[in-house]
Amino acid sequence: MEQNKKRRNLLIITPDQMRADYLGCYGHPTIGTAHLDRLAEEGVRFDSCYCAAPLCGPSRISFTTSTYFSEHNHRDYGAEINPDVPNLVTSLKKQGYRTGMFGKNHLFTYDRLPEVWDELDEICLGNCDGHEKYEHSFSAFTMEDDHPYNITGRLTTETIDFIKRQEGPFFAWVNYQDPHPAFACPKPYDTMFSPDDIVLPESYAGYDRAKEPDRNEVWRCHSEMDLCSEADMRKAMATYMGQVRYVDDSVGRLMEALKETGRDADTLVLFFSDHGELLGNHGMTHKIPVFYDALTRIPVILRHPAEHWEKKVFRGLVEEVDLAPTLLELLEVPVPATMTGKSLAGALRAGDDTGKDSALCEAGIAAPMLHEPMPGLTLRAPFEPASYGCGAMIRRGDWKLSVYAEDLGELYHVTEDPEERENLFENPEYADIRNDLTLRLLKRVLGVKIRDVGGGVWNTEEYPVDVRRMPLEV
């Protein structure tokens, strides 16, 4: 890039555990996410983007490095990578961008964060485990204004302050806790939606235990969902909606700050979530290694200050790993050869929203899987020794197939069965579809191991860590 050429900035906004279908621009009828809806009107909304993994750390690593779950092989919630692994952040830093991160890391090795970020306020609340009102996975309550866990507003203020002080090109990334469990938000968001108006998903009680993976029932038992009344679930859903609105108003503050400073004219804005939330689907809350759309289909909105993408909807399949290469190409920054995803910049400019033939999602820690709940074990979040069995999913056309190493598989016609209630995996009428998708899934998982790295010769000067031989602990 020519040194005298003005470079555009990048702002990334990442809520934690936000479902796509809980935004107005994605079809929610009552939530009223005015600021995110406006962002979608000013840019492009990706209708069918799937995360690489329905877990925080693995998803964020996949996004930043543009590598699939089974490629980087970091499987736990709080996974960390060596920042020498080629990634979006250091690619921009090498080009002179001043970097600032505010909120949850769940990405880079903690003792090296100051090398990656010029300014930093790293804070991860987990599940608000230390809050005295957090008793169950479905707990919903008012977050006190002055509670140290009420950080969404604070992180927004810090990000705005960072943006206002920058003179050269900058990259700001704000990682919100909301709307992650516990389901809690401050006033007025805590009562913005009435539980009496909430309609429970059909799959809340309408699931077929005999046709489900064992991990579902194990998690329901360990999380004491038998204690969750319909009123409790409605309150959790209403509070989750309040958390979403809290994030939406914070997005509004960020966008207003860009306009006030004139930086909206030279800043790309990406809004995306690392994964979704079960929120009553299949009688569960939180997340486990399963692949329902509630967890794996993520909201993605991209605003470019110069491209005419207003009100554009990209309807084809997109994978989370495609986002970083897209950003780098749009910013005219070299894309590392190690990145597996495909840039969407050309397709966006050409008006082509065909997307990919299929989307891959993976999850699970390589540990013994529980097929029956452990007597007496209660959990507020799906930690060990809960069911962490490995699995992988492929979405193609109208169909979604999930295969688990030690569990019942799943096959859904997602357009006719959007809540994924009728598992057709064992139905002989759909054996051909199941077998075809099984082979495609196998080829996709095997295929992520193959990359063009320049004829097999690793450029150690540009990329110090050879990720092809990277030990798991890096």
Short mmCIF file of C-alpha atoms in Angstrom, two decimals:
data_model
loop_
_atom_site.label_atom_id
_atom_site.label_comp_id
_atom_site.label_asym_id
_atom_site.label_seq_id
_atom_site.Cartn_x
_atom_site.Cartn_y
_atom_site.Cartn_z
CA MET A 1 0.00 0.00 0.00
CA GLU A 2 1.31 3.45 -0.89
CA GLN A 3 2.34 5.31 2.23
CA ASN A 4 0.70 8.57 1.08
CA LYS A 5 -2.61 6.89 0.37
CA LYS A 6 -5.23 7.51 3.01
CA ARG A 7 -6.21 4.23 4.62
CA ARG A 8 -9.67 3.42 5.86
CA ASN A 9 -10.30 2.49 9.47
CA LEU A 10 -12.04 -0.58 10.86
CA LEU A 11 -14.54 -0.86 13.69
CA ILE A 12 -15.71 -4.33 14.72
CA ILE A 13 -18.61 -4.76 17.13
CA THR A 14 -19.05 -8.26 18.56
CA PRO A 15 -21.78 -9.14 21.05
CA ASP A 16 -21.46 -12.50 22.78
CA GLN A 17 -24.08 -15.18 22.12
CA MET A 18 -26.49 -13.04 20.05
CA ARG A 19 -28.96 -14.88 17.84
CA ALA A 20 -29.58 -13.60 14.32
CA ASP A 21 -33.35 -13.96 14.62
CA TYR A 22 -33.42 -11.56 17.58
CA LEU A 23 -32.77 -8.51 15.41
CA GLY A 24 -35.46 -6.56 13.61
CA CYS A 25 -33.54 -6.61 10.32
CA TYR A 26 -33.49 -10.42 10.54
CA GLY A 27 -37.23 -10.61 11.01
CA HIS A 28 -37.95 -10.28 14.74
CA PRO A 29 -41.37 -8.60 14.89
CA THR A 30 -41.17 -6.70 18.18
CA ILE A 31 -37.60 -6.23 19.39
CA GLY A 32 -37.10 -2.83 17.77
CA THR A 33 -33.35 -2.82 17.13
CA ALA A 34 -33.47 0.56 15.41
CA HIS A 35 -29.71 1.22 15.32
CA LEU A 36 -28.70 -2.19 13.97
CA ASP A 37 -31.56 -2.04 11.49
CA ARG A 38 -30.22 1.34 10.33
CA LEU A 39 -26.73 -0.12 10.03
CA ALA A 40 -28.17 -2.87 7.83
CA GLU A 41 -29.91 -0.24 5.71
CA GLU A 42 -26.59 1.53 5.21
CA GLY A 43 -24.70 -1.64 4.35
CA VAL A 44 -25.08 -5.31 3.54
CA ARG A 45 -26.74 -7.89 5.77
CA PHE A 46 -25.61 -11.50 5.43
CA ASP A 47 -28.69 -13.64 5.77
CA SER A 48 -27.08 -17.09 6.05
CA CYS A 49 -23.70 -16.81 7.73
CA TYR A 50 -22.66 -19.73 9.95
CA CYS A 51 -20.10 -19.57 12.72
CA ALA A 52 -17.14 -21.95 12.68
CA ALA A 53 -18.02 -23.26 16.15
CA PRO A 54 -20.84 -22.57 18.65
CA LEU A 55 -18.29 -21.81 21.39
CA CYS A 56 -16.70 -18.45 22.19
CA GLY A 57 -12.94 -19.02 21.96
CA PRO A 58 -12.90 -21.41 18.98
CA SER A 59 -15.27 -19.16 17.02
CA ARG A 60 -13.23 -16.02 17.65
CA ILE A 61 -10.01 -17.80 16.71
CA SER A 62 -11.60 -19.02 13.48
CA PHE A 63 -12.78 -15.51 12.66
CA THR A 64 -9.47 -13.80 13.34
CA THR A 65 -7.19 -16.37 11.70
CA SER A 66 -9.67 -17.42 8.99
CA THR A 67 -9.09 -21.07 9.79
CA TYR A 68 -11.62 -23.76 10.56
CA PHE A 69 -12.14 -25.33 13.97
CA SER A 70 -10.44 -28.61 13.08
CA GLU A 71 -7.62 -26.65 11.47
CA HIS A 72 -6.58 -24.57 14.47
CA ASN A 73 -7.82 -27.31 16.86
CA HIS A 74 -8.44 -24.98 19.79
CA ARG A 75 -11.57 -26.46 21.30
CA ASP A 76 -12.33 -25.01 24.72
CA TYR A 77 -14.26 -21.86 25.68
CA GLY A 78 -11.22 -19.85 26.69
CA ALA A 79 -8.85 -21.08 24.01
CA GLU A 80 -5.85 -18.85 23.23
CA ILE A 81 -3.52 -18.60 20.26
CA ASN A 82 -0.02 -17.29 19.84
CA PRO A 83 -0.36 -13.87 18.12
CA ASP A 84 2.47 -14.89 15.78
CA VAL A 85 -0.09 -17.04 13.98
CA PRO A 86 -1.17 -14.91 10.97
CA ASN A 87 -4.38 -13.09 11.79
CA LEU A 88 -6.53 -10.07 11.06
CA VAL A 89 -5.32 -7.95 13.96
CA THR A 90 -1.57 -8.23 13.45
CA SER A 91 -2.02 -7.92 9.67
CA LEU A 92 -3.47 -4.45 10.27
CA LYS A 93 -0.94 -3.58 12.95
CA LYS A 94 1.91 -4.34 10.55
CA GLN A 95 0.37 -1.84 8.13
CA GLY A 96 0.54 0.94 10.70
CA TYR A 97 -2.94 0.68 12.19
CA ARG A 98 -3.30 1.72 15.81
CA THR A 99 -5.22 -1.06 17.54
CA GLY A 100 -7.61 -0.94 20.47
CA MET A 101 -9.64 -3.74 22.05
CA PHE A 102 -12.29 -3.32 24.71
CA GLY A 103 -13.98 -6.25 26.38
CA LYS A 104 -13.60 -10.00 26.17
CA ASN A 105 -10.40 -11.47 24.70
CA HIS A 106 -10.97 -15.24 24.37
CA LEU A 107 -8.47 -15.13 21.54
CA PHE A 108 -4.80 -14.23 22.04
CA THR A 109 -2.39 -15.49 24.70
CA TYR A 110 -3.01 -13.20 27.64
CA ASP A 111 0.59 -12.37 28.48
CA ARG A 112 1.12 -11.11 24.93
CA LEU A 113 -1.98 -8.93 24.64
CA PRO A 114 0.05 -5.70 25.02
CA GLU A 115 2.02 -6.67 21.90
CA VAL A 116 -1.17 -6.94 19.86
CA TRP A 117 -3.19 -4.03 21.18
CA ASP A 118 -1.95 -0.46 21.55
CA GLU A 119 -4.82 0.22 23.94
CA LEU A 120 -6.66 -2.43 25.90
CA ASP A 121 -9.32 -2.97 28.51
CA GLU A 122 -9.67 -6.74 28.66
CA ILE A 123 -12.51 -8.01 30.80
CA CYS A 124 -14.27 -11.37 30.61
CA LEU A 125 -17.19 -12.04 32.94
CA GLY A 126 -17.74 -15.66 31.98
CA ASN A 127 -21.36 -16.29 32.90
CA CYS A 128 -21.47 -13.60 35.60
CA ASP A 129 -20.62 -16.52 37.89
CA GLY A 130 -19.89 -14.28 40.84
CA HIS A 131 -23.27 -12.55 40.82
CA GLU A 132 -25.37 -13.63 43.79
CA LYS A 133 -28.54 -13.76 41.67
CA TYR A 134 -27.06 -16.20 39.14
CA GLU A 135 -28.45 -19.54 40.31
CA HIS A 136 -29.43 -21.43 37.15
CA SER A 137 -28.63 -21.42 33.45
CA PHE A 138 -32.01 -19.73 32.97
CA SER A 139 -31.59 -17.10 35.71
CA ALA A 140 -32.94 -13.67 34.72
CA PHE A 141 -32.65 -10.56 36.85
CA THR A 142 -31.95 -6.82 36.91
CA MET A 143 -28.28 -5.87 36.67
CA GLU A 144 -27.49 -3.07 39.08
CA ASP A 145 -26.36 0.16 37.37
CA ASP A 146 -23.22 0.35 39.50
CA HIS A 147 -22.42 -3.36 39.46
CA PRO A 148 -18.94 -4.19 38.10
CA TYR A 149 -20.59 -6.69 35.76
CA ASN A 150 -22.54 -3.91 34.02
CA ILE A 151 -19.88 -3.17 31.41
CA THR A 152 -21.62 -2.68 28.04
CA GLY A 153 -21.99 1.06 28.48
CA ARG A 154 -18.46 1.40 29.84
CA LEU A 155 -16.91 -0.49 26.92
CA THR A 156 -18.84 1.67 24.48
CA THR A 157 -17.52 4.84 26.12
CA GLU A 158 -13.95 3.54 26.02
CA THR A 159 -14.25 2.62 22.34
CA ILE A 160 -15.64 6.05 21.49
CA ASP A 161 -12.81 7.73 23.40
CA PHE A 162 -10.26 5.63 21.50
CA ILE A 163 -11.81 6.55 18.14
CA LYS A 164 -11.92 10.27 18.92
CA ARG A 165 -8.22 10.37 19.80
CA GLN A 166 -6.93 8.72 16.64
CA GLU A 167 -5.26 10.72 13.89
CA GLY A 168 -3.97 7.92 11.70
CA PRO A 169 -5.64 4.67 10.63
CA PHE A 170 -7.15 2.72 13.50
CA PHE A 171 -8.72 -0.63 14.24
CA ALA A 172 -11.12 -0.69 17.18
CA TRP A 173 -12.79 -3.89 18.37
CA VAL A 174 -15.41 -3.85 21.10
CA ASN A 175 -16.47 -7.22 22.51
CA TYR A 176 -19.63 -7.00 24.57
CA GLN A 177 -20.66 -9.46 27.26
CA ASP A 178 -24.33 -8.99 26.39
CA PRO A 179 -26.55 -10.82 25.60
CA HIS A 180 -24.63 -13.73 27.15
CA PRO A 181 -26.09 -15.48 30.23
CA ALA A 182 -26.79 -14.77 32.96
CA PHE A 183 -29.82 -13.06 31.44
CA ALA A 184 -29.39 -9.71 33.15
CA CYS A 185 -29.45 -6.06 32.12
CA PRO A 186 -29.82 -2.71 33.86
CA LYS A 187 -32.85 -0.45 33.84
CA PRO A 188 -34.73 0.41 31.68
CA TYR A 189 -33.82 -2.63 29.58
CA ASP A 190 -34.80 -5.11 32.30
CA THR A 191 -38.51 -4.26 31.92
CA MET A 192 -38.55 -3.15 28.30
CA PHE A 193 -40.29 -6.38 27.29
CA SER A 194 -43.05 -8.10 29.23
CA PRO A 195 -42.74 -11.84 29.83
CA ASP A 196 -46.50 -12.03 29.33
CA ASP A 197 -46.03 -11.10 25.66
CA ILE A 198 -43.39 -13.74 25.01
CA VAL A 199 -44.31 -16.79 22.93
CA LEU A 200 -42.22 -19.84 23.74
CA PRO A 201 -40.66 -21.67 20.79
CA GLU A 202 -42.55 -24.76 19.69
CA SER A 203 -39.49 -26.87 20.41
CA TYR A 204 -39.38 -25.71 24.04
CA ALA A 205 -41.58 -28.64 24.99
CA GLY A 206 -42.19 -30.10 21.55
CA TYR A 207 -38.99 -32.05 21.09
CA ASP A 208 -38.77 -35.82 20.61
CA ARG A 209 -36.32 -37.17 23.19
CA ALA A 210 -35.98 -40.47 21.32
CA LYS A 211 -34.76 -38.69 18.17
CA GLU A 212 -32.32 -36.32 19.86
CA PRO A 213 -28.63 -36.60 20.67
CA ASP A 214 -28.06 -37.76 24.25
CA ARG A 215 -26.14 -34.58 25.01
CA ASN A 216 -29.39 -32.59 24.95
CA GLU A 217 -31.01 -34.51 27.78
CA VAL A 218 -27.75 -34.66 29.72
CA TRP A 219 -27.50 -30.87 29.61
CA ARG A 220 -31.17 -30.39 30.46
CA CYS A 221 -30.71 -32.54 33.56
CA HIS A 222 -27.44 -30.98 34.67
CA SER A 223 -28.82 -27.46 34.17
CA GLU A 224 -31.97 -28.35 36.14
CA MET A 225 -34.37 -27.38 33.40
CA ASP A 226 -37.02 -29.35 35.25
CA LEU A 227 -37.05 -26.40 37.67
CA CYS A 228 -37.58 -23.90 34.86
CA SER A 229 -41.26 -23.05 34.59
CA GLU A 230 -42.75 -21.53 31.46
CA ALA A 231 -42.90 -18.24 33.37
CA ASP A 232 -39.18 -18.52 34.14
CA MET A 233 -38.41 -19.16 30.47
CA ARG A 234 -40.52 -16.23 29.32
CA LYS A 235 -38.71 -13.97 31.77
CA ALA A 236 -35.34 -15.20 30.50
CA MET A 237 -36.39 -14.53 26.91
CA ALA A 238 -37.75 -11.07 27.76
CA THR A 239 -34.53 -10.19 29.59
CA TYR A 240 -32.43 -11.49 26.71
CA MET A 241 -34.35 -9.12 24.46
CA GLY A 242 -33.50 -6.31 26.86
CA GLN A 243 -29.83 -7.25 26.63
CA VAL A 244 -30.07 -7.12 22.84
CA ARG A 245 -31.59 -3.63 23.05
CA TYR A 246 -28.77 -2.58 25.39
CA VAL A 247 -26.29 -3.63 22.70
CA ASP A 248 -28.38 -1.94 20.01
CA ASP A 249 -28.35 1.40 21.83
CA SER A 250 -24.59 1.03 22.31
CA VAL A 251 -24.20 0.50 18.57
CA GLY A 252 -26.19 3.69 18.11
CA ARG A 253 -23.73 5.55 20.34
CA LEU A 254 -20.77 4.21 18.37
CA MET A 255 -22.26 5.18 15.02
CA GLU A 256 -23.14 8.64 16.30
CA ALA A 257 -19.55 9.10 17.47
CA LEU A 258 -18.28 8.16 14.01
CA LYS A 259 -20.58 10.75 12.44
CA GLU A 260 -19.67 13.46 14.96
CA THR A 261 -15.98 13.02 14.21
CA GLY A 262 -16.47 12.59 10.47
CA ARG A 263 -14.90 9.14 10.69
CA ASP A 264 -18.03 7.50 9.29
CA ALA A 265 -16.75 8.60 5.88
CA ASP A 266 -13.57 6.52 6.14
CA THR A 267 -14.44 3.64 8.49
CA LEU A 268 -15.59 0.13 7.69
CA VAL A 269 -17.96 -1.24 10.32
CA LEU A 270 -18.49 -4.95 10.88
CA PHE A 271 -21.11 -6.19 13.33
CA PHE A 272 -21.14 -9.92 14.01
CA SER A 273 -21.76 -12.37 16.84
CA ASP A 274 -19.47 -15.25 17.73
CA HIS A 275 -22.45 -17.65 17.99
CA GLY A 276 -26.06 -17.76 19.16
CA GLU A 277 -28.04 -18.91 22.20
CA LEU A 278 -30.46 -21.82 22.65
CA LEU A 279 -32.89 -19.64 24.68
CA GLY A 280 -35.56 -22.29 25.12
CA ASN A 281 -35.12 -24.15 21.85
CA HIS A 282 -35.25 -27.89 22.49
CA GLY A 283 -35.95 -27.14 26.15
CA MET A 284 -32.44 -25.77 26.76
CA THR A 285 -30.64 -22.51 27.42
CA HIS A 286 -27.03 -21.47 26.91
CA LYS A 287 -24.97 -23.54 24.42
CA ILE A 288 -23.56 -27.03 23.98
CA PRO A 289 -21.82 -28.77 21.05
CA VAL A 290 -24.94 -29.00 18.84
CA PHE A 291 -25.68 -27.18 15.61
CA TYR A 292 -29.22 -25.81 15.65
CA ASP A 293 -29.61 -22.51 13.83
CA ALA A 294 -30.29 -20.83 17.18
CA LEU A 295 -26.59 -21.42 17.90
CA THR A 296 -24.84 -21.50 14.53
CA ARG A 297 -26.53 -18.91 12.28
CA ILE A 298 -25.02 -15.58 13.26
CA PRO A 299 -25.93 -11.97 12.48
CA VAL A 300 -23.41 -10.25 10.21
CA ILE A 301 -23.74 -6.68 8.96
CA LEU A 302 -21.03 -4.85 7.00
CA ARG A 303 -21.04 -1.13 6.25
CA HIS A 304 -18.54 0.28 3.78
CA PRO A 305 -18.16 4.08 3.59
CA ALA A 306 -17.69 4.15 -0.19
CA GLU A 307 -19.48 1.12 -1.63
CA HIS A 308 -23.15 1.41 -2.57
CA TRP A 309 -24.47 -1.53 -0.62
CA GLU A 310 -27.44 0.22 0.97
CA LYS A 311 -30.16 -2.23 2.02
CA LYS A 312 -28.32 -5.07 0.28
CA VAL A 313 -29.02 -8.60 1.52
CA PHE A 314 -26.47 -11.31 0.74
CA ARG A 315 -28.65 -14.43 0.74
CA GLY A 316 -26.12 -17.13 -0.15
CA LEU A 317 -24.25 -19.28 2.35
CA VAL A 318 -21.31 -17.58 4.06
CA GLU A 319 -18.87 -18.94 6.63
CA GLU A 320 -17.35 -17.00 9.50
CA VAL A 321 -13.88 -17.74 8.12
CA ASP A 322 -14.73 -15.62 5.05
CA LEU A 323 -15.08 -12.39 7.02
CA ALA A 324 -11.42 -11.57 7.79
CA PRO A 325 -10.20 -11.99 4.17
CA THR A 326 -13.12 -9.82 3.05
CA LEU A 327 -12.15 -7.05 5.46
CA LEU A 328 -8.47 -7.18 4.50
CA GLU A 329 -9.24 -7.00 0.78
CA LEU A 330 -11.63 -4.10 1.29
CA LEU A 331 -8.93 -2.32 3.32
CA GLU A 332 -6.33 -3.12 0.62
CA VAL A 333 -4.18 -5.02 3.10
CA PRO A 334 -2.47 -8.27 2.01
CA VAL A 335 -4.36 -11.40 3.00
CA PRO A 336 -2.05 -13.95 4.69
CA ALA A 337 -1.60 -17.13 2.67
CA THR A 338 -2.63 -19.13 5.73
CA MET A 339 -6.20 -17.83 5.66
CA THR A 340 -8.63 -20.51 4.53
CA GLY A 341 -11.73 -18.37 3.99
CA LYS A 342 -12.62 -16.70 0.71
CA SER A 343 -12.99 -12.96 0.38
CA LEU A 344 -16.48 -11.81 -0.53
CA ALA A 345 -15.32 -8.38 -1.71
CA GLY A 346 -15.47 -9.26 -5.41
CA ALA A 347 -18.89 -10.89 -5.13
CA LEU A 348 -20.27 -7.90 -3.22
CA ARG A 349 -18.98 -5.46 -5.81
CA ALA A 350 -20.36 -7.60 -8.63
CA GLY A 351 -23.77 -7.91 -6.99
CA ASP A 352 -23.35 -11.69 -6.78
CA ASP A 353 -24.90 -13.20 -3.65
CA THR A 354 -24.68 -16.84 -4.72
CA GLY A 355 -22.49 -17.72 -1.76
CA LYS A 356 -20.86 -21.05 -1.03
CA ASP A 357 -22.08 -24.51 -1.93
CA SER A 358 -22.08 -25.49 1.75
CA ALA A 359 -21.24 -24.23 5.23
CA LEU A 360 -19.22 -26.16 7.82
CA CYS A 361 -19.49 -25.88 11.59
CA GLU A 362 -17.65 -27.98 14.19
CA ALA A 363 -17.55 -28.34 17.96
CA GLY A 364 -16.62 -30.55 20.87
CA ILE A 365 -13.74 -31.34 23.16
CA ALA A 366 -12.03 -34.67 22.71
CA ALA A 367 -13.16 -36.06 26.06
CA PRO A 368 -15.39 -38.98 27.03
CA MET A 369 -19.01 -38.17 26.35
CA LEU A 370 -21.75 -38.68 28.90
CA HIS A 371 -24.80 -40.52 27.62
CA GLU A 372 -26.57 -40.29 30.96
CA PRO A 373 -26.54 -37.39 33.43
CA MET A 374 -24.32 -37.76 36.47
CA PRO A 375 -26.45 -38.12 39.62
CA GLY A 376 -26.34 -35.03 41.77
CA LEU A 377 -24.37 -32.93 39.28
CA THR A 378 -25.83 -29.46 38.69
CA LEU A 379 -24.31 -26.88 36.36
CA ARG A 380 -25.16 -23.29 35.50
CA ALA A 381 -23.10 -23.47 32.31
CA PRO A 382 -21.98 -26.46 30.21
CA PHE A 383 -18.59 -27.12 31.72
CA GLU A 384 -16.83 -30.41 32.37
CA PRO A 385 -17.70 -33.10 33.17
CA ALA A 386 -20.79 -32.35 31.08
CA SER A 387 -21.28 -33.76 27.59
CA TYR A 388 -18.59 -32.36 25.32
CA GLY A 389 -18.62 -34.98 22.56
CA CYS A 390 -17.22 -33.93 19.19
CA GLY A 391 -19.35 -33.28 16.16
CA ALA A 392 -19.55 -31.53 12.80
CA MET A 393 -22.33 -30.02 10.71
CA ILE A 394 -22.84 -29.25 7.05
CA ARG A 395 -25.56 -26.94 5.75
CA ARG A 396 -26.32 -27.26 2.05
CA GLY A 397 -29.40 -26.03 0.23
CA ASP A 398 -32.52 -26.79 2.27
CA TRP A 399 -30.76 -29.40 4.39
CA LYS A 400 -28.60 -29.59 7.47
CA LEU A 401 -26.74 -32.71 8.63
CA SER A 402 -25.01 -33.05 12.01
CA VAL A 403 -22.80 -36.05 12.81
CA TYR A 404 -21.44 -36.73 16.30
CA ALA A 405 -18.57 -39.01 17.23
CA GLU A 406 -20.54 -40.75 19.99
CA ASP A 407 -24.14 -39.66 19.59
CA LEU A 408 -27.25 -39.81 17.43
CA GLY A 409 -26.94 -37.90 14.17
CA GLU A 410 -29.38 -35.24 13.00
CA LEU A 411 -30.86 -34.40 9.61
CA TYR A 412 -33.27 -31.51 9.13
CA HIS A 413 -35.10 -29.91 6.23
CA VAL A 414 -34.46 -26.46 7.61
CA THR A 415 -36.70 -24.50 5.26
CA GLU A 416 -39.77 -26.59 6.11
CA ASP A 417 -38.71 -27.23 9.72
CA PRO A 418 -36.94 -24.04 10.89
CA GLU A 419 -37.00 -25.04 14.58
CA GLU A 420 -35.38 -28.37 13.65
CA ARG A 421 -37.91 -30.50 15.49
CA GLU A 422 -38.26 -33.46 13.09
CA ASN A 423 -34.99 -35.39 12.97
CA LEU A 424 -34.95 -37.39 9.73
CA PHE A 425 -31.54 -38.99 10.25
CA GLU A 426 -32.91 -42.51 10.82
CA ASN A 427 -35.80 -42.17 8.36
CA PRO A 428 -35.14 -44.56 5.45
CA GLU A 429 -36.96 -42.25 3.05
CA TYR A 430 -34.13 -39.75 3.41
CA ALA A 431 -31.22 -42.20 3.39
CA ASP A 432 -29.90 -40.93 0.04
CA ILE A 433 -29.83 -37.34 1.28
CA ARG A 434 -28.21 -38.38 4.55
CA ASN A 435 -25.55 -40.44 2.78
CA ASP A 436 -24.79 -37.72 0.26
CA LEU A 437 -24.40 -35.07 2.96
CA THR A 438 -22.34 -37.44 5.12
CA LEU A 439 -19.84 -37.87 2.31
CA ARG A 440 -19.79 -34.15 1.62
CA LEU A 441 -19.24 -33.43 5.30
CA LEU A 442 -16.35 -35.89 5.46
CA LYS A 443 -14.73 -34.32 2.43
CA ARG A 444 -15.16 -30.85 3.90
CA VAL A 445 -13.57 -31.79 7.23
CA LEU A 446 -10.69 -33.47 5.41
CA GLY A 447 -10.42 -30.61 2.94
CA VAL A 448 -9.71 -27.93 5.53
CA LYS A 449 -6.30 -29.51 6.04
CA ILE A 450 -5.23 -28.55 2.52
CA ARG A 451 -4.07 -25.00 1.83
CA ASP A 452 -2.00 -23.17 -0.72
CA VAL A 453 1.11 -22.11 1.19
CA GLY A 454 3.32 -21.27 -1.73
CA GLY A 455 4.39 -24.65 -3.05
CA GLY A 456 4.87 -26.05 0.42
CA VAL A 457 7.66 -23.61 1.35
CA TRP A 458 6.76 -21.63 4.46
CA ASN A 459 7.68 -17.94 4.49
CA THR A 460 9.18 -17.82 7.97
CA GLU A 461 10.19 -14.17 7.60
CA GLU A 462 6.61 -13.03 7.01
CA TYR A 463 4.95 -15.71 9.18
CA PRO A 464 7.26 -16.79 12.05
CA VAL A 465 5.03 -19.65 13.20
CA ASP A 466 4.50 -22.51 10.77
CA VAL A 467 0.89 -23.33 11.65
CA ARG A 468 1.12 -26.58 9.73
CA ARG A 469 3.31 -27.91 12.54
CA MET A 470 1.95 -25.80 15.37
CA PRO A 471 1.76 -27.65 18.70
CA LEU A 472 -1.69 -27.71 20.30
CA GLU A 473 -0.63 -25.63 23.28
CA VAL A 474 0.39 -22.63 21.12
#
